[in-house]
mmCIF file of C-alpha atoms in Angstrom:
data_model
loop_
_atom_site.group_PDB
_atom_site.id
_atom_site.type_symbol
_atom_site.label_atom_id
_atom_site.label_comp_id
_atom_site.label_asym_id
_atom_site.label_seq_id
_atom_site.Cartn_x
_atom_site.Cartn_y
_atom_site.Cartn_z
ATOM 1 C CA MET A 1 5.393 -30.575 18.444
ATOM 2 C CA LEU A 2 8.545 -28.512 18.882
ATOM 3 C CA ILE A 3 8.877 -25.184 17.082
ATOM 4 C CA VAL A 4 12.351 -23.688 16.788
ATOM 5 C CA GLU A 5 12.714 -20.052 15.693
ATOM 6 C CA LEU A 6 15.873 -18.551 14.202
ATOM 7 C CA LEU A 7 16.278 -14.784 14.423
ATOM 8 C CA ILE A 8 18.573 -13.641 11.621
ATOM 9 C CA ASP A 9 19.982 -10.240 10.754
ATOM 10 C CA VAL A 10 19.721 -10.284 6.952
ATOM 11 C CA GLY A 11 21.134 -6.789 6.448
ATOM 12 C CA ASP A 12 19.797 -4.977 3.405
ATOM 13 C CA ALA A 13 18.201 -8.057 1.839
ATOM 14 C CA MET A 14 14.628 -9.218 2.187
ATOM 15 C CA GLY A 15 16.265 -12.377 3.477
ATOM 16 C CA ALA A 16 14.104 -15.249 2.281
ATOM 17 C CA ASN A 17 16.874 -17.268 0.642
ATOM 18 C CA VAL A 18 19.445 -16.900 3.421
ATOM 19 C CA THR A 19 16.815 -17.684 6.050
ATOM 20 C CA ASN A 20 15.612 -20.832 4.293
ATOM 21 C CA THR A 21 19.203 -21.936 3.729
ATOM 22 C CA MET A 22 19.997 -21.538 7.422
ATOM 23 C CA CYS A 23 16.823 -23.352 8.451
ATOM 24 C CA GLU A 24 17.753 -26.327 6.294
ATOM 25 C CA GLY A 25 21.359 -26.195 7.433
ATOM 26 C CA ILE A 26 20.538 -26.354 11.122
ATOM 27 C CA ALA A 27 17.911 -29.102 10.768
ATOM 28 C CA PRO A 28 20.351 -32.040 11.297
ATOM 29 C CA LEU A 29 21.584 -30.443 14.546
ATOM 30 C CA ILE A 30 18.014 -30.019 15.804
ATOM 31 C CA GLU A 31 17.290 -33.668 15.027
ATOM 32 C CA LYS A 32 20.450 -34.748 16.855
ATOM 33 C CA LEU A 33 19.631 -32.685 19.928
ATOM 34 C CA THR A 34 15.990 -33.716 20.150
ATOM 35 C CA GLY A 35 15.986 -37.198 18.732
ATOM 36 C CA GLY A 36 13.078 -36.146 16.581
ATOM 37 C CA LYS A 37 12.560 -35.426 12.898
ATOM 38 C CA THR A 38 12.426 -31.970 11.357
ATOM 39 C CA LEU A 39 9.626 -31.265 8.915
ATOM 40 C CA LEU A 40 9.139 -27.646 7.846
ATOM 41 C CA ARG A 41 12.337 -25.654 7.370
ATOM 42 C CA ILE A 42 11.250 -22.305 6.077
ATOM 43 C CA LEU A 43 11.002 -18.620 6.931
ATOM 44 C CA SER A 44 7.933 -16.884 8.277
ATOM 45 C CA ASN A 45 6.716 -13.886 6.320
ATOM 46 C CA TYR A 46 5.140 -12.505 9.486
ATOM 47 C CA SER A 47 8.192 -10.352 10.167
ATOM 48 C CA THR A 48 7.270 -8.793 13.504
ATOM 49 C CA ARG A 49 10.979 -8.168 14.247
ATOM 50 C CA ARG A 50 11.066 -5.758 11.264
ATOM 51 C CA MET A 51 8.392 -3.279 12.291
ATOM 52 C CA VAL A 52 8.184 0.062 10.536
ATOM 53 C CA LYS A 53 6.288 3.116 11.736
ATOM 54 C CA ALA A 54 5.333 6.252 9.798
ATOM 55 C CA THR A 55 3.760 9.301 11.397
ATOM 56 C CA ALA A 56 2.505 12.503 9.805
ATOM 57 C CA ILE A 57 0.860 15.675 11.141
ATOM 58 C CA PHE A 58 -1.513 17.495 8.780
ATOM 59 C CA ASP A 59 -2.389 21.115 9.512
ATOM 60 C CA LYS A 60 -6.126 21.265 10.148
ATOM 61 C CA GLU A 61 -6.655 24.259 7.868
ATOM 62 C CA SER A 62 -4.772 22.585 5.042
ATOM 63 C CA VAL A 63 -6.919 19.491 5.454
ATOM 64 C CA GLY A 64 -10.109 21.532 5.192
ATOM 65 C CA GLY A 65 -10.891 22.654 8.701
ATOM 66 C CA GLU A 66 -12.025 21.164 11.974
ATOM 67 C CA GLU A 67 -15.092 19.484 10.536
ATOM 68 C CA VAL A 68 -13.114 17.589 7.903
ATOM 69 C CA VAL A 69 -10.575 16.508 10.534
ATOM 70 C CA ASP A 70 -13.368 15.231 12.778
ATOM 71 C CA ASN A 71 -15.047 13.423 9.897
ATOM 72 C CA MET A 72 -11.761 11.717 8.979
ATOM 73 C CA ILE A 73 -11.331 10.550 12.563
ATOM 74 C CA HIS A 74 -14.887 9.210 12.545
ATOM 75 C CA ALA A 75 -14.031 7.321 9.343
ATOM 76 C CA TYR A 76 -11.024 5.798 11.090
ATOM 77 C CA GLN A 77 -13.140 4.773 14.088
ATOM 78 C CA PHE A 78 -15.515 3.060 11.657
ATOM 79 C CA ALA A 79 -12.593 1.029 10.238
ATOM 80 C CA LYS A 80 -11.287 0.273 13.709
ATOM 81 C CA HIS A 81 -14.525 -1.346 14.897
ATOM 82 C CA ASP A 82 -16.173 -2.739 11.767
ATOM 83 C CA VAL A 83 -14.464 -5.520 9.847
ATOM 84 C CA TYR A 84 -16.313 -4.797 6.599
ATOM 85 C CA ARG A 85 -15.011 -1.231 6.576
ATOM 86 C CA ALA A 86 -11.583 -2.260 7.877
ATOM 87 C CA VAL A 87 -10.924 -4.525 4.891
ATOM 88 C CA THR A 88 -11.573 -1.720 2.403
ATOM 89 C CA HIS A 89 -9.728 0.816 4.569
ATOM 90 C CA ASN A 90 -6.633 -1.424 4.679
ATOM 91 C CA LYS A 91 -6.944 -2.260 1.004
ATOM 92 C CA GLY A 92 -6.518 1.446 0.309
ATOM 93 C CA ILE A 93 -3.360 1.514 2.430
ATOM 94 C CA MET A 94 -2.017 -1.476 0.515
ATOM 95 C CA ASN A 95 -2.724 0.323 -2.793
ATOM 96 C CA GLY A 96 0.167 2.643 -1.929
ATOM 97 C CA ILE A 97 2.397 0.023 -0.333
ATOM 98 C CA ILE A 98 2.097 -2.578 -3.085
ATOM 99 C CA ALA A 99 2.603 0.019 -5.831
ATOM 100 C CA VAL A 100 6.058 0.870 -4.454
ATOM 101 C CA ALA A 101 6.768 -2.786 -3.624
ATOM 102 C CA ASN A 102 6.045 -3.921 -7.166
ATOM 103 C CA ALA A 103 8.043 -1.075 -8.690
ATOM 104 C CA THR A 104 11.109 -1.945 -6.606
ATOM 105 C CA GLY A 105 10.987 -5.719 -6.958
ATOM 106 C CA GLN A 106 9.757 -6.613 -3.459
ATOM 107 C CA ASP A 107 7.731 -9.705 -2.509
ATOM 108 C CA SER A 108 4.303 -8.082 -2.594
ATOM 109 C CA ARG A 109 2.473 -11.282 -1.576
ATOM 110 C CA ALA A 110 4.581 -11.592 1.545
ATOM 111 C CA ILE A 111 4.007 -7.944 2.401
ATOM 112 C CA GLU A 112 0.240 -8.249 1.935
ATOM 113 C CA ALA A 113 0.017 -11.441 4.010
ATOM 114 C CA ALA A 114 2.038 -9.988 6.885
ATOM 115 C CA ALA A 115 0.013 -6.764 6.918
ATOM 116 C CA ASN A 116 -3.292 -8.595 7.086
ATOM 117 C CA ALA A 117 -2.026 -10.878 9.840
ATOM 118 C CA TYR A 118 -0.924 -7.829 11.807
ATOM 119 C CA ALA A 119 -4.336 -6.216 11.323
ATOM 120 C CA SER A 120 -5.826 -9.296 13.052
ATOM 121 C CA ARG A 121 -3.367 -9.480 15.957
ATOM 122 C CA SER A 122 -6.020 -8.515 18.535
ATOM 123 C CA GLY A 123 -8.325 -11.334 17.440
ATOM 124 C CA GLN A 124 -10.413 -8.967 15.353
ATOM 125 C CA TYR A 125 -9.434 -7.580 11.962
ATOM 126 C CA ARG A 126 -8.891 -3.817 12.449
ATOM 127 C CA SER A 127 -7.507 -0.735 10.760
ATOM 128 C CA LEU A 128 -3.736 -0.801 10.192
ATOM 129 C CA SER A 129 -3.537 2.978 10.579
ATOM 130 C CA GLU A 130 -4.530 5.218 13.464
ATOM 131 C CA TRP A 131 -5.854 8.771 13.224
ATOM 132 C CA THR A 132 -6.169 11.276 16.072
ATOM 133 C CA LYS A 133 -5.949 15.023 16.781
ATOM 134 C CA ASP A 134 -3.104 16.811 18.555
ATOM 135 C CA LEU A 135 -3.599 19.613 21.091
ATOM 136 C CA ASP A 136 -3.847 22.166 18.295
ATOM 137 C CA GLY A 137 -6.555 20.239 16.491
ATOM 138 C CA ASN A 138 -4.254 19.083 13.683
ATOM 139 C CA LEU A 139 -4.771 15.648 12.160
ATOM 140 C CA VAL A 140 -2.200 13.036 13.212
ATOM 141 C CA GLY A 141 -1.830 9.807 11.250
ATOM 142 C CA THR A 142 0.249 6.756 12.197
ATOM 143 C CA LEU A 143 0.868 3.540 10.297
ATOM 144 C CA GLU A 144 2.849 0.670 11.785
ATOM 145 C CA ILE A 145 3.346 -2.629 9.973
ATOM 146 C CA PRO A 146 5.752 -5.583 9.768
ATOM 147 C CA LEU A 147 7.664 -5.095 6.547
ATOM 148 C CA SER A 148 10.395 -7.288 5.046
ATOM 149 C CA VAL A 149 11.947 -5.533 2.065
ATOM 150 C CA GLY A 150 15.415 -5.235 0.596
ATOM 151 C CA ILE A 151 17.608 -3.258 -1.738
ATOM 152 C CA VAL A 152 19.851 -6.201 -2.665
ATOM 153 C CA GLY A 153 19.190 -9.792 -3.687
ATOM 154 C CA GLY A 154 16.310 -11.420 -5.503
ATOM 155 C CA ILE A 155 15.306 -9.602 -8.702
ATOM 156 C CA ILE A 156 16.115 -6.184 -7.255
ATOM 157 C CA ASN A 157 19.551 -6.005 -8.850
ATOM 158 C CA VAL A 158 18.524 -7.869 -11.986
ATOM 159 C CA HIS A 159 15.176 -6.502 -13.195
ATOM 160 C CA PRO A 160 15.770 -3.219 -15.059
ATOM 161 C CA VAL A 161 12.593 -1.522 -13.780
ATOM 162 C CA ALA A 162 13.297 -2.507 -10.172
ATOM 163 C CA LYS A 163 16.856 -1.204 -10.494
ATOM 164 C CA ILE A 164 15.705 2.132 -11.929
ATOM 165 C CA CYS A 165 12.934 2.649 -9.377
ATOM 166 C CA THR A 166 15.210 1.800 -6.463
ATOM 167 C CA LYS A 167 17.751 4.280 -7.810
ATOM 168 C CA ILE A 168 15.086 7.004 -8.167
ATOM 169 C CA LEU A 169 13.991 6.509 -4.566
ATOM 170 C CA ASP A 170 17.642 6.771 -3.467
ATOM 171 C CA ALA A 171 17.078 4.272 -0.659
ATOM 172 C CA GLU A 172 20.475 3.478 0.840
ATOM 173 C CA SER A 173 19.296 0.672 3.123
ATOM 174 C CA ALA A 174 16.459 -1.812 3.534
ATOM 175 C CA LYS A 175 15.274 0.199 6.539
ATOM 176 C CA GLU A 176 15.060 3.352 4.417
ATOM 177 C CA MET A 177 13.146 1.500 1.690
ATOM 178 C CA ALA A 178 10.737 0.186 4.314
ATOM 179 C CA CYS A 179 10.168 3.728 5.602
ATOM 180 C CA ILE A 180 9.443 4.994 2.094
ATOM 181 C CA ILE A 181 6.949 2.215 1.457
ATOM 182 C CA THR A 182 5.183 2.688 4.777
ATOM 183 C CA ALA A 183 4.969 6.456 4.346
ATOM 184 C CA THR A 184 3.415 5.907 0.923
ATOM 185 C CA GLY A 185 0.769 3.696 2.506
ATOM 186 C CA LEU A 186 -0.054 6.373 5.078
ATOM 187 C CA ALA A 187 -0.237 9.058 2.391
ATOM 188 C CA GLN A 188 -2.572 6.900 0.315
ATOM 189 C CA ASN A 189 -4.770 6.332 3.351
ATOM 190 C CA PHE A 190 -4.933 10.058 4.079
ATOM 191 C CA SER A 191 -5.937 10.822 0.494
ATOM 192 C CA ALA A 192 -8.713 8.226 0.452
ATOM 193 C CA MET A 193 -10.077 9.196 3.865
ATOM 194 C CA ARG A 194 -10.122 12.881 3.028
ATOM 195 C CA ALA A 195 -12.011 12.154 -0.190
ATOM 196 C CA LEU A 196 -14.535 10.045 1.740
ATOM 197 C CA ALA A 197 -14.948 12.761 4.368
ATOM 198 C CA THR A 198 -15.577 15.512 1.790
ATOM 199 C CA ASP A 199 -16.657 15.002 -1.844
ATOM 200 C CA GLY A 200 -16.894 11.198 -1.742
ATOM 201 C CA ILE A 201 -14.554 8.686 -3.332
ATOM 202 C CA GLN A 202 -16.355 8.485 -6.678
ATOM 203 C CA LYS A 203 -15.379 11.982 -7.804
ATOM 204 C CA GLY A 204 -11.752 10.946 -8.165
ATOM 205 C CA HIS A 205 -12.590 7.435 -9.336
ATOM 206 C CA MET A 206 -14.923 8.637 -12.078
ATOM 207 C CA ARG A 207 -12.366 11.174 -13.279
ATOM 208 C CA LEU A 208 -9.798 8.391 -13.615
ATOM 209 C CA HIS A 209 -12.402 6.218 -15.364
ATOM 210 C CA ALA A 210 -13.123 9.113 -17.724
ATOM 211 C CA ARG A 211 -9.416 9.359 -18.600
ATOM 212 C CA ASN A 212 -9.345 5.629 -19.354
ATOM 213 C CA LEU A 213 -12.416 5.948 -21.572
ATOM 214 C CA ALA A 214 -10.906 8.934 -23.404
ATOM 215 C CA SER A 215 -7.848 6.800 -24.187
ATOM 216 C CA ALA A 216 -10.051 3.863 -25.239
ATOM 217 C CA ALA A 217 -12.036 6.172 -27.513
ATOM 218 C CA GLY A 218 -8.864 7.002 -29.381
ATOM 219 C CA ALA A 219 -7.518 10.153 -27.722
ATOM 220 C CA SER A 220 -3.846 9.760 -28.577
ATOM 221 C CA THR A 221 -2.354 12.753 -26.751
ATOM 222 C CA GLU A 222 -2.482 14.076 -23.233
ATOM 223 C CA GLU A 223 -4.021 17.320 -24.529
ATOM 224 C CA LYS A 224 -6.966 15.515 -26.147
ATOM 225 C CA ILE A 225 -7.512 13.400 -23.036
ATOM 226 C CA ARG A 226 -7.485 16.534 -20.878
ATOM 227 C CA LYS A 227 -9.988 18.366 -23.107
ATOM 228 C CA LEU A 228 -12.369 15.423 -23.108
ATOM 229 C CA VAL A 229 -12.203 14.955 -19.355
ATOM 230 C CA GLN A 230 -12.337 18.654 -18.442
ATOM 231 C CA GLY A 231 -15.285 19.147 -20.736
ATOM 232 C CA ASN A 232 -17.074 16.122 -19.262
ATOM 233 C CA THR A 233 -17.571 14.893 -22.811
ATOM 234 C CA VAL A 234 -17.041 11.258 -21.856
ATOM 235 C CA PHE A 235 -19.947 11.394 -19.414
ATOM 236 C CA VAL A 236 -23.612 10.749 -20.028
ATOM 237 C CA ILE A 237 -25.577 12.636 -17.391
ATOM 238 C CA GLY A 238 -27.185 10.255 -14.941
ATOM 239 C CA SER A 239 -25.402 7.110 -16.099
ATOM 240 C CA GLY A 240 -21.727 7.870 -15.641
ATOM 241 C CA PRO A 241 -18.852 7.479 -18.129
ATOM 242 C CA SER A 242 -19.763 5.975 -21.492
ATOM 243 C CA LEU A 243 -17.382 4.812 -24.218
ATOM 244 C CA SER A 244 -20.129 4.961 -26.858
ATOM 245 C CA TYR A 245 -20.704 8.601 -25.941
ATOM 246 C CA ALA A 246 -17.007 9.472 -25.864
ATOM 247 C CA ILE A 247 -16.150 8.233 -29.388
ATOM 248 C CA PRO A 248 -18.329 10.704 -31.349
ATOM 249 C CA LYS A 249 -17.271 13.516 -29.037
ATOM 250 C CA LEU A 250 -13.643 12.702 -29.799
ATOM 251 C CA LYS A 251 -14.412 12.807 -33.541
ATOM 252 C CA ASN A 252 -15.860 16.283 -33.125
ATOM 253 C CA LEU A 253 -12.775 17.327 -31.191
ATOM 254 C CA LYS A 254 -10.560 16.184 -34.070
ATOM 255 C CA LYS A 255 -12.405 18.355 -36.615
#
């Protein structure tokens, strides 16, 4: 088996169409040179020539102090060495990445596949991010991933939502868009890890669930939703959020 790789500068596009076109276009020449037959003529979504790295330093006091910083680093070490934790850890990173990708018309399936392949590059599935302390004890986070995105081509210039979101982000190049997306993934990871290292993840999750229940119960305005959630009126003590409990509370609120 002979594998031929084409390295193509696709500019500010994600590049799938132009890459596939070039692969198919060069196939006859490859057959002529080798005397063989070409079979697969397609791009690889494992874009290791388009690596993006985001780094952030969080002041230790702003994070919550030395103990919180240490706990967050312990959480990272857990994800680095345990595949069961690593999957959930990386899923949280992808929550941020895929949100921006979907909003701006990127190929989210390609991004997800490449990220998971990169997480397994050592032979073991590991954390995509890395968390350490600097000499002053501040928390340092780094996220590096292969990321093929664009600001032209595909549905980016056609879909109205993708056009608006790309304009809001003011990304002037594919590289800048990739940096924005990667930084969002790192920020999402920081948020989740800090929650895990302090109050636990369910505090935020249950608050979001309570908001959803308030809406489902019929709260039609932001003010009503806020009053229900702040007053914990959509919660049944000991059993979590309850729609059946929220509906009568909303009726009382309307009186």
